Amino acid sequence: MAPTKVLFFGVTGYAGGTVLTKLFLDRDSDEEVTVLVRSPQKAEKLKKYGVTPVVGSLGDTQLIEKLVSESDIIINVADSYDVEFTKNILRGLQKRYETTGIKPPYIYTTGNGSLIDNSGGNTVSDLIYDDTNIEQMASIPLDAIHREADLAVINADEEGGYCRSYLVMPAIIWGEPKTKLVKDGIQNPHTVAFPTIANVMFDIGQSCVAGKGVSMWNHVENGELADLFVILYDAIRADPDGTRVGHGKNGYYHGENGEWSWMQLAEAMGQALHTLDPSKPAEVRSYTPEEQLKHPLTRVWGNNARSVANHSKSLGWKPKLTTTDFLNSALTEVERWVKDGKPLESQLAQMSK
């Protein structure tokens, strides 16, 4: 029997590198894993891990379609903002189905930025998105972040009928990935959240919040998010006819293990700033309109985006690291960023759209 061919996007990313490591590098498997990577140098390094690197970018339309059409399972931990990239994957999935008559599983990573409201930090929403509630998840506004790509992925399953789509929706991801890919200079070791907030905080000279800072988000630790991918992947492999593991409109799997308010995070960041530079205050204040205009993400990240991972946990996922762990990691995260980080300008510009 021929080995299962897996195509993986996002190997060099903060979350993706950990997912690939836990799924394939740290486990005995019979899969043939192909990974897309931009850097020829990183591609060369990846060969020793038993995967097949292909040098290219997410914008290589013909390459993406070809790779997908030749694969049995697709895992995308790379990009949920790029609609064209999503469409290229879906065209490849359709070709695969037309060739084999089998609906290939597509594990797609979105984000709970789709769930934000317009509270401006001044209220706590009572709307908590439950990944087992099909109607509630379908009610996410059409203009929400990620939504166009998310719906294309769902519709390829529900209406197109040529794949089985599974949408992993992580909250704010945190924690230091200590993988062999990080040690080898292949994987980005930094989350987006802490460096982004730190950059704004360093620019202003103080930790701030949008409005009153009472709005809430969820969190998930990097390694525990990867555990969710492992559990979901194994469940999908054990469900070849797609009747037991929810997919399509019933295919959301939240990655979260607790909530925090923006004020709680700002206080932790303020203390980190003061520890690093005692001349800077630890106290938190609200952003001025001018500061929010200069840093557009502060208007996005100050809102509510609340979720509960009932679907994910029904598979047996058992994350352990709590909100206290998340908040206590602020100083370590900022210290690591100050030590060896670089501004995430391209990511910030993309997320601000």
Short mmCIF file of C-alpha atoms in Angstrom, two decimals:
data_model
loop_
_atom_site.label_atom_id
_atom_site.label_comp_id
_atom_site.label_asym_id
_atom_site.label_seq_id
_atom_site.Cartn_x
_atom_site.Cartn_y
_atom_site.Cartn_z
CA MET A 1 0.00 0.00 0.00
CA ALA A 2 1.38 3.40 -0.99
CA PRO A 3 2.22 5.77 1.89
CA THR A 4 -0.06 8.69 2.62
CA LYS A 5 1.17 11.87 0.98
CA VAL A 6 0.90 14.91 3.22
CA LEU A 7 1.46 18.49 2.05
CA PHE A 8 2.31 20.96 4.81
CA PHE A 9 2.30 24.76 4.64
CA GLY A 10 3.85 26.87 7.40
CA VAL A 11 6.89 24.85 8.44
CA THR A 12 9.00 27.94 9.20
CA GLY A 13 6.27 29.68 11.20
CA TYR A 14 5.91 30.09 14.95
CA ALA A 15 2.90 27.75 15.16
CA GLY A 16 3.54 25.71 12.03
CA GLY A 17 7.02 24.57 12.96
CA THR A 18 5.76 23.19 16.26
CA VAL A 19 2.82 21.47 14.57
CA LEU A 20 5.09 19.80 12.01
CA THR A 21 7.49 18.72 14.76
CA LYS A 22 4.82 17.13 16.95
CA LEU A 23 2.95 15.58 14.04
CA PHE A 24 5.80 14.05 12.10
CA LEU A 25 9.31 14.76 13.36
CA ASP A 26 8.77 13.51 16.91
CA ARG A 27 6.65 10.50 15.94
CA ASP A 28 7.19 7.37 13.91
CA SER A 29 5.03 7.68 10.81
CA ASP A 30 4.69 6.19 7.37
CA GLU A 31 3.63 9.42 5.69
CA GLU A 32 5.52 11.11 2.89
CA VAL A 33 5.58 14.74 4.01
CA THR A 34 6.23 17.57 1.56
CA VAL A 35 6.80 21.08 2.89
CA LEU A 36 6.86 24.39 1.01
CA VAL A 37 9.60 26.81 2.02
CA ARG A 38 10.85 30.08 0.49
CA SER A 39 14.48 29.81 1.53
CA PRO A 40 16.77 27.39 -0.33
CA GLN A 41 19.03 27.37 2.74
CA LYS A 42 16.20 26.28 5.03
CA ALA A 43 15.07 23.75 2.43
CA GLU A 44 18.51 22.16 2.53
CA LYS A 45 18.42 21.99 6.34
CA LEU A 46 14.98 20.36 6.30
CA LYS A 47 16.13 17.38 4.26
CA LYS A 48 17.75 15.73 7.28
CA TYR A 49 14.37 15.57 9.04
CA GLY A 50 12.92 13.14 6.53
CA VAL A 51 10.58 15.58 4.80
CA THR A 52 10.69 16.68 1.18
CA PRO A 53 11.18 20.44 0.88
CA VAL A 54 9.98 22.32 -2.18
CA VAL A 55 11.29 25.84 -2.70
CA GLY A 56 8.55 28.29 -3.56
CA SER A 57 6.13 30.86 -2.19
CA LEU A 58 2.45 30.95 -1.30
CA GLY A 59 1.93 33.12 -4.37
CA ASP A 60 3.14 30.48 -6.83
CA THR A 61 -0.27 29.61 -8.25
CA GLN A 62 0.68 26.74 -10.53
CA LEU A 63 3.06 25.21 -7.99
CA ILE A 64 0.48 25.32 -5.19
CA GLU A 65 -2.22 23.72 -7.32
CA LYS A 66 0.15 21.00 -8.52
CA LEU A 67 1.45 20.13 -5.06
CA VAL A 68 -2.07 20.00 -3.60
CA SER A 69 -3.44 17.91 -6.47
CA GLU A 70 -0.72 15.31 -5.82
CA SER A 71 -1.38 15.04 -2.07
CA ASP A 72 -3.72 12.96 0.09
CA ILE A 73 -3.93 15.35 3.06
CA ILE A 74 -3.29 19.10 3.18
CA ILE A 75 -2.32 20.94 6.38
CA ASN A 76 -2.18 24.73 6.21
CA VAL A 77 -0.67 26.53 9.20
CA ALA A 78 0.66 29.32 7.01
CA ASP A 79 -1.88 31.97 6.07
CA SER A 80 -5.61 32.59 6.44
CA TYR A 81 -5.48 36.19 5.21
CA ASP A 82 -4.48 35.44 1.63
CA VAL A 83 -7.68 34.60 -0.22
CA GLU A 84 -5.88 33.84 -3.50
CA PHE A 85 -3.63 31.35 -1.75
CA THR A 86 -6.73 29.71 -0.32
CA LYS A 87 -8.34 29.52 -3.75
CA ASN A 88 -5.20 27.97 -5.23
CA ILE A 89 -5.31 25.25 -2.58
CA LEU A 90 -9.00 24.64 -3.24
CA ARG A 91 -8.43 24.29 -6.98
CA GLY A 92 -5.78 21.71 -6.24
CA LEU A 93 -8.13 19.86 -3.90
CA GLN A 94 -10.79 19.77 -6.58
CA LYS A 95 -8.31 18.33 -9.08
CA ARG A 96 -7.33 15.69 -6.54
CA TYR A 97 -10.95 14.67 -6.05
CA GLU A 98 -11.62 14.57 -9.79
CA THR A 99 -8.57 12.31 -10.23
CA THR A 100 -9.13 9.93 -7.32
CA GLY A 101 -12.83 10.17 -6.44
CA ILE A 102 -11.72 10.59 -2.80
CA LYS A 103 -12.37 13.78 -0.84
CA PRO A 104 -8.98 14.82 0.58
CA PRO A 105 -8.97 16.16 4.14
CA TYR A 106 -7.90 19.79 4.43
CA ILE A 107 -6.82 21.02 7.88
CA TYR A 108 -6.89 24.81 7.70
CA THR A 109 -5.78 27.30 10.33
CA THR A 110 -7.83 30.43 10.82
CA GLY A 111 -7.92 32.60 13.97
CA ASN A 112 -10.33 33.97 16.54
CA GLY A 113 -9.71 37.48 15.24
CA SER A 114 -12.83 36.57 13.24
CA LEU A 115 -14.81 36.88 16.45
CA ILE A 116 -13.95 40.47 17.40
CA ASP A 117 -16.65 43.00 18.12
CA ASN A 118 -16.56 46.80 18.35
CA SER A 119 -16.45 47.18 22.12
CA GLY A 120 -13.34 49.35 22.04
CA GLY A 121 -12.30 47.81 25.34
CA ASN A 122 -15.24 49.32 27.23
CA THR A 123 -17.56 46.33 27.68
CA VAL A 124 -17.41 42.58 28.24
CA SER A 125 -19.49 40.81 25.62
CA ASP A 126 -21.74 37.94 26.67
CA LEU A 127 -21.27 36.40 23.21
CA ILE A 128 -19.01 33.38 23.52
CA TYR A 129 -18.54 31.39 20.32
CA ASP A 130 -18.91 27.65 20.90
CA ASP A 131 -17.23 25.49 18.24
CA THR A 132 -20.02 22.89 18.59
CA ASN A 133 -22.72 25.46 17.80
CA ILE A 134 -23.05 25.28 14.01
CA GLU A 135 -25.57 28.11 13.70
CA GLN A 136 -23.57 30.42 15.94
CA MET A 137 -20.34 29.84 14.03
CA ALA A 138 -22.20 30.40 10.75
CA SER A 139 -23.37 33.79 12.07
CA ILE A 140 -19.88 35.30 12.08
CA PRO A 141 -20.17 38.52 10.02
CA LEU A 142 -19.16 38.31 6.38
CA ASP A 143 -16.72 41.21 6.77
CA ALA A 144 -14.89 39.65 9.73
CA ILE A 145 -11.14 39.06 9.61
CA HIS A 146 -10.34 35.76 7.83
CA ARG A 147 -14.00 35.30 6.94
CA GLU A 148 -13.74 35.31 3.14
CA ALA A 149 -11.09 32.60 3.18
CA ASP A 150 -12.88 30.65 5.93
CA LEU A 151 -16.13 30.54 3.97
CA ALA A 152 -14.34 29.45 0.79
CA VAL A 153 -12.87 26.52 2.72
CA ILE A 154 -16.22 25.57 4.25
CA ASN A 155 -18.06 25.88 0.93
CA ALA A 156 -15.54 23.64 -0.81
CA ASP A 157 -16.75 20.93 1.57
CA GLU A 158 -20.44 21.78 1.87
CA GLU A 159 -21.30 22.98 -1.64
CA GLY A 160 -18.37 21.90 -3.76
CA GLY A 161 -18.25 18.48 -2.18
CA TYR A 162 -14.66 17.84 -3.22
CA CYS A 163 -12.87 17.88 0.15
CA ARG A 164 -13.39 17.51 3.88
CA SER A 165 -12.42 20.76 5.61
CA TYR A 166 -11.42 21.14 9.26
CA LEU A 167 -10.92 24.66 10.60
CA VAL A 168 -8.62 25.10 13.60
CA MET A 169 -9.28 28.50 15.18
CA PRO A 170 -6.62 29.39 17.76
CA ALA A 171 -6.81 32.32 20.13
CA ILE A 172 -3.70 34.34 21.04
CA ILE A 173 -0.81 31.87 20.85
CA TRP A 174 2.01 32.18 23.36
CA GLY A 175 5.01 30.30 24.70
CA GLU A 176 8.54 29.57 23.57
CA PRO A 177 8.78 26.78 20.99
CA LYS A 178 11.77 24.63 21.88
CA THR A 179 11.83 22.49 18.77
CA LYS A 180 14.71 21.13 16.74
CA LEU A 181 13.55 23.45 13.94
CA VAL A 182 14.11 26.50 16.15
CA LYS A 183 17.55 25.26 17.14
CA ASP A 184 18.38 24.77 13.47
CA GLY A 185 17.31 28.30 12.52
CA ILE A 186 14.36 27.10 10.46
CA GLN A 187 11.37 28.04 12.65
CA ASN A 188 10.40 31.53 13.84
CA PRO A 189 10.61 31.38 17.68
CA HIS A 190 8.38 34.40 18.34
CA THR A 191 4.63 34.77 18.57
CA VAL A 192 2.94 37.80 17.01
CA ALA A 193 1.11 38.98 20.13
CA PHE A 194 3.80 39.88 22.65
CA PRO A 195 6.23 41.47 20.16
CA THR A 196 3.44 43.52 18.61
CA ILE A 197 2.27 44.87 21.96
CA ALA A 198 5.88 45.36 23.08
CA ASN A 199 6.70 47.39 19.97
CA VAL A 200 3.77 49.72 20.63
CA MET A 201 4.60 49.91 24.32
CA PHE A 202 8.25 50.77 23.62
CA ASP A 203 7.17 53.45 21.14
CA ILE A 204 4.75 55.08 23.60
CA GLY A 205 6.93 54.50 26.65
CA GLN A 206 4.12 52.98 28.69
CA SER A 207 1.71 50.06 28.62
CA CYS A 208 -1.78 51.09 27.49
CA VAL A 209 -5.21 49.67 26.78
CA ALA A 210 -8.08 50.51 24.47
CA GLY A 211 -10.83 52.16 26.49
CA LYS A 212 -11.26 50.62 29.92
CA GLY A 213 -9.46 47.42 28.97
CA VAL A 214 -12.27 45.17 30.20
CA SER A 215 -12.89 43.32 26.91
CA MET A 216 -11.73 39.71 26.76
CA TRP A 217 -9.86 37.27 24.53
CA ASN A 218 -8.67 33.69 24.93
CA HIS A 219 -5.19 32.19 24.82
CA VAL A 220 -3.51 28.92 23.91
CA GLU A 221 0.07 27.81 24.46
CA ASN A 222 2.11 26.99 21.35
CA GLY A 223 2.87 23.36 22.18
CA GLU A 224 -0.64 22.65 23.39
CA LEU A 225 -2.08 24.06 20.16
CA ALA A 226 0.17 21.63 18.29
CA ASP A 227 -1.25 18.85 20.46
CA LEU A 228 -4.70 19.76 19.14
CA PHE A 229 -3.47 19.35 15.56
CA VAL A 230 -2.04 15.93 16.43
CA ILE A 231 -5.29 14.76 18.00
CA LEU A 232 -7.39 16.12 15.13
CA TYR A 233 -5.07 14.64 12.49
CA ASP A 234 -5.15 11.21 14.11
CA ALA A 235 -8.94 11.36 14.42
CA ILE A 236 -9.24 12.25 10.73
CA ARG A 237 -6.93 9.40 9.72
CA ALA A 238 -9.10 7.03 11.76
CA ASP A 239 -12.26 8.33 10.05
CA PRO A 240 -11.69 7.75 6.32
CA ASP A 241 -15.33 8.15 5.37
CA GLY A 242 -15.70 11.41 7.32
CA THR A 243 -18.70 10.35 9.36
CA ARG A 244 -17.36 10.67 12.90
CA VAL A 245 -15.20 13.80 12.94
CA GLY A 246 -17.08 17.01 12.18
CA HIS A 247 -16.05 18.90 9.05
CA GLY A 248 -17.39 21.66 6.81
CA LYS A 249 -19.85 23.83 8.70
CA ASN A 250 -19.41 21.47 11.66
CA GLY A 251 -15.65 21.57 11.31
CA TYR A 252 -14.55 24.34 13.68
CA TYR A 253 -12.05 23.45 16.40
CA HIS A 254 -11.18 26.28 18.77
CA GLY A 255 -7.76 26.44 20.34
CA GLU A 256 -8.21 28.08 23.75
CA ASN A 257 -7.68 27.32 27.40
CA GLY A 258 -8.93 30.33 29.31
CA GLU A 259 -9.74 34.02 29.07
CA TRP A 260 -7.98 37.24 29.97
CA SER A 261 -8.88 40.90 29.83
CA TRP A 262 -6.83 43.49 27.98
CA MET A 263 -6.25 45.25 31.29
CA GLN A 264 -4.75 42.08 32.77
CA LEU A 265 -2.40 41.74 29.83
CA ALA A 266 -1.52 45.44 29.86
CA GLU A 267 -0.66 45.24 33.55
CA ALA A 268 1.60 42.25 32.93
CA MET A 269 3.26 44.05 30.03
CA GLY A 270 3.63 47.23 32.06
CA GLN A 271 5.40 45.32 34.80
CA ALA A 272 7.66 43.73 32.19
CA LEU A 273 8.51 47.18 30.79
CA HIS A 274 9.32 48.52 34.23
CA THR A 275 11.46 45.49 35.03
CA LEU A 276 13.46 45.97 31.86
CA ASP A 277 13.70 49.74 32.28
CA PRO A 278 12.92 51.01 35.81
CA SER A 279 12.69 54.56 34.45
CA LYS A 280 9.46 53.54 32.67
CA PRO A 281 6.21 53.34 34.66
CA ALA A 282 4.48 50.03 35.32
CA GLU A 283 1.10 51.77 35.46
CA VAL A 284 -1.41 51.38 32.64
CA ARG A 285 -3.43 54.11 30.96
CA SER A 286 -5.77 54.28 27.97
CA TYR A 287 -4.48 54.96 24.48
CA THR A 288 -5.06 58.44 23.16
CA PRO A 289 -6.90 58.78 19.81
CA GLU A 290 -3.61 59.86 18.25
CA GLU A 291 -1.82 56.76 19.52
CA GLN A 292 -4.54 54.49 18.18
CA LEU A 293 -4.36 56.23 14.82
CA LYS A 294 -0.60 55.63 14.73
CA HIS A 295 -0.97 52.00 15.81
CA PRO A 296 -4.14 50.66 14.11
CA LEU A 297 -3.95 47.22 15.68
CA THR A 298 -4.72 48.74 19.09
CA ARG A 299 -8.25 49.35 17.83
CA VAL A 300 -8.60 45.72 16.77
CA TRP A 301 -6.94 43.97 19.67
CA GLY A 302 -8.82 45.92 22.33
CA ASN A 303 -12.15 44.29 21.52
CA ASN A 304 -13.83 41.09 22.67
CA ALA A 305 -13.14 37.77 20.92
CA ARG A 306 -14.45 35.06 23.21
CA SER A 307 -14.61 31.34 22.44
CA VAL A 308 -14.93 27.95 24.08
CA ALA A 309 -13.26 24.79 22.74
CA ASN A 310 -15.95 22.18 23.37
CA HIS A 311 -15.50 20.55 19.96
CA SER A 312 -11.73 20.36 20.33
CA LYS A 313 -11.94 18.93 23.83
CA SER A 314 -14.51 16.35 22.73
CA LEU A 315 -11.71 14.79 20.67
CA GLY A 316 -9.67 14.32 23.83
CA TRP A 317 -7.60 17.51 23.73
CA LYS A 318 -6.62 18.46 27.28
CA PRO A 319 -4.63 21.70 27.46
CA LYS A 320 -3.23 22.44 30.92
CA LEU A 321 -1.51 25.82 30.80
CA THR A 322 -3.77 28.48 32.28
CA THR A 323 -4.40 32.20 32.02
CA THR A 324 -2.05 32.70 34.96
CA ASP A 325 0.68 30.91 33.01
CA PHE A 326 -0.06 33.09 29.99
CA LEU A 327 0.15 36.36 31.95
CA ASN A 328 3.24 35.23 33.83
CA SER A 329 5.00 34.62 30.51
CA ALA A 330 4.89 38.31 29.54
CA LEU A 331 8.30 39.22 30.94
CA THR A 332 10.01 36.19 29.41
CA GLU A 333 8.39 36.82 26.04
CA VAL A 334 9.41 40.49 25.99
CA GLU A 335 12.94 39.66 27.14
CA ARG A 336 13.32 37.16 24.31
CA TRP A 337 12.01 39.70 21.83
CA VAL A 338 14.37 42.41 23.04
CA LYS A 339 17.27 39.97 22.90
CA ASP A 340 16.89 38.63 19.37
CA GLY A 341 13.65 39.83 17.80
CA LYS A 342 13.06 41.84 14.67
CA PRO A 343 10.01 44.07 13.96
CA LEU A 344 7.15 42.15 12.38
CA GLU A 345 6.36 45.02 10.05
CA SER A 346 5.01 42.93 7.19
CA GLN A 347 2.77 40.89 9.49
CA LEU A 348 1.51 44.00 11.27
CA ALA A 349 0.70 45.72 8.00
CA GLN A 350 -1.18 42.63 6.83
CA MET A 351 -3.14 42.27 10.06
CA SER A 352 -4.11 45.93 9.97
CA LYS A 353 -5.97 45.56 6.68
#
